Amino acid sequence: MDRPESRCPPPGSLRLFVLACLLILTAVLTYPMLRTISLWFHSSLTRSYVSGTYSIVFVNYPNEQIARDVARAILDKKLAASVNILPKTSSLYFWKGKIEESTEILLLIKTKTSKVSRLSTYMRLAHPFEIPEVFSIPMDQGDARYLKWLEEAMKEN
């Protein structure tokens, strides 16, 4: 017959397990912030561009006036440095089980990757569509002078 004390974990093992879980949880939750800070630090020290520091955000709008109004608001809020408005994009898509076709206005928004989340939140609030198409891709390379201009254009006053 087993003795009751033989089934108990060794002293301190539960404490070590809880500590390890807390350490892993902290690392997972702080990784995006630490990555952004380390990329900024590396770029500052080496004066070189690190892939992914900037992104291009794609958003479709139903007409040019709404697209222009939103583009100006984005720039006023310093959420982006530049917005291209591409007129009359033909779109085909599934909506509520049917294939739909429409003409939309595409915005190409150049911003810092660290601002994409705030920009996406603003887009969802300001967008007339029930489910707005908002996605981004990181910039891999770019002209150093242009990338410097992007940084300077988004500085808060």
PDB file of C-alpha atoms in Angstrom:
ATOM      1  CA  MET A   1       0.000   0.000   0.000  1.00  0.00           C
ATOM      2  CA  ASP A   2       1.275   3.426  -0.952  1.00  0.00           C
ATOM      3  CA  ARG A   3       1.986   5.917   1.706  1.00  0.00           C
ATOM      4  CA  PRO A   4       0.024   9.166   1.243  1.00  0.00           C
ATOM      5  CA  GLU A   5       3.164  11.315   1.297  1.00  0.00           C
ATOM      6  CA  SER A   6       4.650   9.353  -1.655  1.00  0.00           C
ATOM      7  CA  ARG A   7       1.947  10.763  -4.001  1.00  0.00           C
ATOM      8  CA  CYS A   8       2.686  14.422  -3.187  1.00  0.00           C
ATOM      9  CA  PRO A   9       4.962  16.389  -5.519  1.00  0.00           C
ATOM     10  CA  PRO A  10       8.447  17.174  -4.263  1.00  0.00           C
ATOM     11  CA  PRO A  11       8.623  20.392  -2.231  1.00  0.00           C
ATOM     12  CA  GLY A  12       8.989  23.509  -4.426  1.00  0.00           C
ATOM     13  CA  SER A  13       8.031  21.828  -7.732  1.00  0.00           C
ATOM     14  CA  LEU A  14       4.580  23.482  -7.830  1.00  0.00           C
ATOM     15  CA  ARG A  15       6.166  26.855  -7.169  1.00  0.00           C
ATOM     16  CA  LEU A  16       8.654  26.280  -9.991  1.00  0.00           C
ATOM     17  CA  PHE A  17       5.847  25.242 -12.354  1.00  0.00           C
ATOM     18  CA  VAL A  18       3.780  28.380 -11.579  1.00  0.00           C
ATOM     19  CA  LEU A  19       6.862  30.577 -12.015  1.00  0.00           C
ATOM     20  CA  ALA A  20       7.644  28.981 -15.396  1.00  0.00           C
ATOM     21  CA  CYS A  21       4.032  29.484 -16.560  1.00  0.00           C
ATOM     22  CA  LEU A  22       4.102  33.151 -15.531  1.00  0.00           C
ATOM     23  CA  LEU A  23       7.426  33.661 -17.326  1.00  0.00           C
ATOM     24  CA  ILE A  24       6.102  32.093 -20.548  1.00  0.00           C
ATOM     25  CA  LEU A  25       2.861  34.115 -20.374  1.00  0.00           C
ATOM     26  CA  THR A  26       4.810  37.361 -19.854  1.00  0.00           C
ATOM     27  CA  ALA A  27       7.088  36.600 -22.817  1.00  0.00           C
ATOM     28  CA  VAL A  28       4.139  35.831 -25.116  1.00  0.00           C
ATOM     29  CA  LEU A  29       2.246  38.992 -24.141  1.00  0.00           C
ATOM     30  CA  THR A  30       5.220  41.375 -24.395  1.00  0.00           C
ATOM     31  CA  TYR A  31       6.839  39.983 -27.570  1.00  0.00           C
ATOM     32  CA  PRO A  32       5.190  42.425 -30.051  1.00  0.00           C
ATOM     33  CA  MET A  33       6.193  45.424 -27.963  1.00  0.00           C
ATOM     34  CA  LEU A  34       9.740  44.152 -27.413  1.00  0.00           C
ATOM     35  CA  ARG A  35      10.126  43.411 -31.143  1.00  0.00           C
ATOM     36  CA  THR A  36       9.031  46.929 -32.081  1.00  0.00           C
ATOM     37  CA  ILE A  37      11.409  48.502 -29.562  1.00  0.00           C
ATOM     38  CA  SER A  38      14.327  46.335 -30.673  1.00  0.00           C
ATOM     39  CA  LEU A  39      13.693  47.138 -34.376  1.00  0.00           C
ATOM     40  CA  TRP A  40      13.574  50.850 -33.596  1.00  0.00           C
ATOM     41  CA  PHE A  41      16.756  50.601 -31.503  1.00  0.00           C
ATOM     42  CA  HIS A  42      18.588  48.646 -34.229  1.00  0.00           C
ATOM     43  CA  SER A  43      17.501  51.132 -36.920  1.00  0.00           C
ATOM     44  CA  SER A  44      18.628  54.073 -34.788  1.00  0.00           C
ATOM     45  CA  LEU A  45      22.038  52.619 -34.020  1.00  0.00           C
ATOM     46  CA  THR A  46      22.897  51.312 -37.473  1.00  0.00           C
ATOM     47  CA  ARG A  47      21.077  54.027 -39.462  1.00  0.00           C
ATOM     48  CA  SER A  48      19.669  51.234 -41.618  1.00  0.00           C
ATOM     49  CA  TYR A  49      16.163  50.129 -42.436  1.00  0.00           C
ATOM     50  CA  VAL A  50      14.822  47.005 -40.813  1.00  0.00           C
ATOM     51  CA  SER A  51      12.279  45.123 -42.902  1.00  0.00           C
ATOM     52  CA  GLY A  52       8.772  45.456 -41.510  1.00  0.00           C
ATOM     53  CA  THR A  53       9.186  48.832 -39.772  1.00  0.00           C
ATOM     54  CA  TYR A  54       6.673  50.357 -42.205  1.00  0.00           C
ATOM     55  CA  SER A  55       3.545  48.914 -43.797  1.00  0.00           C
ATOM     56  CA  ILE A  56       1.083  49.568 -46.590  1.00  0.00           C
ATOM     57  CA  VAL A  57      -2.565  49.323 -45.581  1.00  0.00           C
ATOM     58  CA  PHE A  58      -5.211  48.553 -48.223  1.00  0.00           C
ATOM     59  CA  VAL A  59      -8.808  49.745 -47.779  1.00  0.00           C
ATOM     60  CA  ASN A  60     -11.686  49.953 -50.301  1.00  0.00           C
ATOM     61  CA  TYR A  61     -14.376  52.656 -50.175  1.00  0.00           C
ATOM     62  CA  PRO A  62     -17.661  52.937 -52.098  1.00  0.00           C
ATOM     63  CA  ASN A  63     -16.942  56.378 -53.602  1.00  0.00           C
ATOM     64  CA  GLU A  64     -14.201  58.933 -54.059  1.00  0.00           C
ATOM     65  CA  GLN A  65     -15.620  61.590 -51.719  1.00  0.00           C
ATOM     66  CA  ILE A  66     -15.716  59.244 -48.727  1.00  0.00           C
ATOM     67  CA  ALA A  67     -12.213  57.964 -49.616  1.00  0.00           C
ATOM     68  CA  ARG A  68     -10.850  61.558 -49.757  1.00  0.00           C
ATOM     69  CA  ASP A  69     -12.497  62.525 -46.471  1.00  0.00           C
ATOM     70  CA  VAL A  70     -11.080  59.465 -44.702  1.00  0.00           C
ATOM     71  CA  ALA A  71      -7.617  59.981 -46.269  1.00  0.00           C
ATOM     72  CA  ARG A  72      -7.507  63.578 -44.972  1.00  0.00           C
ATOM     73  CA  ALA A  73      -8.636  62.480 -41.506  1.00  0.00           C
ATOM     74  CA  ILE A  74      -5.939  59.787 -41.393  1.00  0.00           C
ATOM     75  CA  LEU A  75      -3.266  62.326 -42.305  1.00  0.00           C
ATOM     76  CA  ASP A  76      -4.611  64.902 -39.814  1.00  0.00           C
ATOM     77  CA  LYS A  77      -4.426  62.293 -37.038  1.00  0.00           C
ATOM     78  CA  LYS A  78      -0.813  61.416 -38.057  1.00  0.00           C
ATOM     79  CA  LEU A  79      -1.834  57.774 -38.538  1.00  0.00           C
ATOM     80  CA  ALA A  80      -0.082  57.772 -41.926  1.00  0.00           C
ATOM     81  CA  ALA A  81       2.410  59.765 -43.961  1.00  0.00           C
ATOM     82  CA  SER A  82       0.853  59.262 -47.373  1.00  0.00           C
ATOM     83  CA  VAL A  83      -2.358  57.993 -48.947  1.00  0.00           C
ATOM     84  CA  ASN A  84      -2.818  57.084 -52.612  1.00  0.00           C
ATOM     85  CA  ILE A  85      -6.381  57.086 -53.936  1.00  0.00           C
ATOM     86  CA  LEU A  86      -6.806  54.661 -56.828  1.00  0.00           C
ATOM     87  CA  PRO A  87     -10.100  55.299 -58.627  1.00  0.00           C
ATOM     88  CA  LYS A  88     -12.605  52.818 -59.955  1.00  0.00           C
ATOM     89  CA  THR A  89     -11.321  49.457 -58.865  1.00  0.00           C
ATOM     90  CA  SER A  90     -13.604  46.640 -60.046  1.00  0.00           C
ATOM     91  CA  SER A  91     -14.363  44.221 -57.248  1.00  0.00           C
ATOM     92  CA  LEU A  92     -16.018  40.816 -57.322  1.00  0.00           C
ATOM     93  CA  TYR A  93     -16.709  39.107 -54.008  1.00  0.00           C
ATOM     94  CA  PHE A  94     -19.020  36.768 -52.122  1.00  0.00           C
ATOM     95  CA  TRP A  95     -21.583  38.529 -49.952  1.00  0.00           C
ATOM     96  CA  LYS A  96     -24.347  36.675 -48.138  1.00  0.00           C
ATOM     97  CA  GLY A  97     -24.007  33.631 -50.385  1.00  0.00           C
ATOM     98  CA  LYS A  98     -24.046  35.470 -53.715  1.00  0.00           C
ATOM     99  CA  ILE A  99     -21.349  36.767 -56.032  1.00  0.00           C
ATOM    100  CA  GLU A 100     -21.486  40.571 -56.032  1.00  0.00           C
ATOM    101  CA  GLU A 101     -19.761  43.055 -58.329  1.00  0.00           C
ATOM    102  CA  SER A 102     -19.080  46.723 -57.620  1.00  0.00           C
ATOM    103  CA  THR A 103     -16.791  49.629 -58.372  1.00  0.00           C
ATOM    104  CA  GLU A 104     -14.769  50.792 -55.386  1.00  0.00           C
ATOM    105  CA  ILE A 105     -12.026  53.289 -54.584  1.00  0.00           C
ATOM    106  CA  LEU A 106      -8.814  51.750 -53.213  1.00  0.00           C
ATOM    107  CA  LEU A 107      -6.701  53.576 -50.642  1.00  0.00           C
ATOM    108  CA  LEU A 108      -3.023  52.643 -50.301  1.00  0.00           C
ATOM    109  CA  ILE A 109      -1.959  53.987 -46.925  1.00  0.00           C
ATOM    110  CA  LYS A 110       1.746  54.203 -46.008  1.00  0.00           C
ATOM    111  CA  THR A 111       2.324  54.075 -42.265  1.00  0.00           C
ATOM    112  CA  LYS A 112       4.489  52.704 -39.476  1.00  0.00           C
ATOM    113  CA  THR A 113       3.761  49.087 -38.642  1.00  0.00           C
ATOM    114  CA  SER A 114       3.314  50.136 -35.012  1.00  0.00           C
ATOM    115  CA  LYS A 115       0.353  52.336 -36.085  1.00  0.00           C
ATOM    116  CA  VAL A 116      -1.488  49.681 -38.119  1.00  0.00           C
ATOM    117  CA  SER A 117      -3.649  48.563 -35.191  1.00  0.00           C
ATOM    118  CA  ARG A 118      -4.812  52.110 -34.376  1.00  0.00           C
ATOM    119  CA  LEU A 119      -5.365  52.802 -38.071  1.00  0.00           C
ATOM    120  CA  SER A 120      -7.441  49.617 -38.466  1.00  0.00           C
ATOM    121  CA  THR A 121      -9.573  50.548 -35.457  1.00  0.00           C
ATOM    122  CA  TYR A 122     -10.202  53.999 -36.927  1.00  0.00           C
ATOM    123  CA  MET A 123     -11.068  52.445 -40.315  1.00  0.00           C
ATOM    124  CA  ARG A 124     -13.667  50.144 -38.762  1.00  0.00           C
ATOM    125  CA  LEU A 125     -15.309  53.110 -37.005  1.00  0.00           C
ATOM    126  CA  ALA A 126     -15.247  55.458 -40.033  1.00  0.00           C
ATOM    127  CA  HIS A 127     -16.125  52.931 -42.725  1.00  0.00           C
ATOM    128  CA  PRO A 128     -19.636  52.703 -44.242  1.00  0.00           C
ATOM    129  CA  PHE A 129     -19.357  48.958 -45.019  1.00  0.00           C
ATOM    130  CA  GLU A 130     -20.608  46.382 -42.521  1.00  0.00           C
ATOM    131  CA  ILE A 131     -17.309  44.479 -42.849  1.00  0.00           C
ATOM    132  CA  PRO A 132     -14.633  46.790 -44.242  1.00  0.00           C
ATOM    133  CA  GLU A 133     -11.729  45.323 -46.166  1.00  0.00           C
ATOM    134  CA  VAL A 134      -8.707  46.444 -44.133  1.00  0.00           C
ATOM    135  CA  PHE A 135      -5.391  44.614 -44.350  1.00  0.00           C
ATOM    136  CA  SER A 136      -1.704  45.467 -44.398  1.00  0.00           C
ATOM    137  CA  ILE A 137       1.566  44.142 -45.698  1.00  0.00           C
ATOM    138  CA  PRO A 138       4.978  45.074 -44.322  1.00  0.00           C
ATOM    139  CA  MET A 139       7.399  46.972 -46.559  1.00  0.00           C
ATOM    140  CA  ASP A 140      10.418  44.822 -47.274  1.00  0.00           C
ATOM    141  CA  GLN A 141      12.730  47.410 -48.835  1.00  0.00           C
ATOM    142  CA  GLY A 142      12.588  51.054 -49.862  1.00  0.00           C
ATOM    143  CA  ASP A 143      14.585  54.144 -50.711  1.00  0.00           C
ATOM    144  CA  ALA A 144      16.339  55.338 -47.531  1.00  0.00           C
ATOM    145  CA  ARG A 145      15.346  58.985 -48.105  1.00  0.00           C
ATOM    146  CA  TYR A 146      11.690  58.020 -48.612  1.00  0.00           C
ATOM    147  CA  LEU A 147      11.655  55.887 -45.470  1.00  0.00           C
ATOM    148  CA  LYS A 148      13.198  58.741 -43.486  1.00  0.00           C
ATOM    149  CA  TRP A 149      10.509  61.062 -44.857  1.00  0.00           C
ATOM    150  CA  LEU A 150       7.813  58.569 -43.776  1.00  0.00           C
ATOM    151  CA  GLU A 151       9.183  58.671 -40.238  1.00  0.00           C
ATOM    152  CA  GLU A 152       9.362  62.466 -40.124  1.00  0.00           C
ATOM    153  CA  ALA A 153       5.915  62.971 -41.655  1.00  0.00           C
ATOM    154  CA  MET A 154       4.202  60.992 -38.884  1.00  0.00           C
ATOM    155  CA  LYS A 155       5.920  62.691 -35.935  1.00  0.00           C
ATOM    156  CA  GLU A 156       3.512  64.112 -33.427  1.00  0.00           C
ATOM    157  CA  ASN A 157       3.926  67.862 -32.823  1.00  0.00           C
TER     158      ASN A 157
END
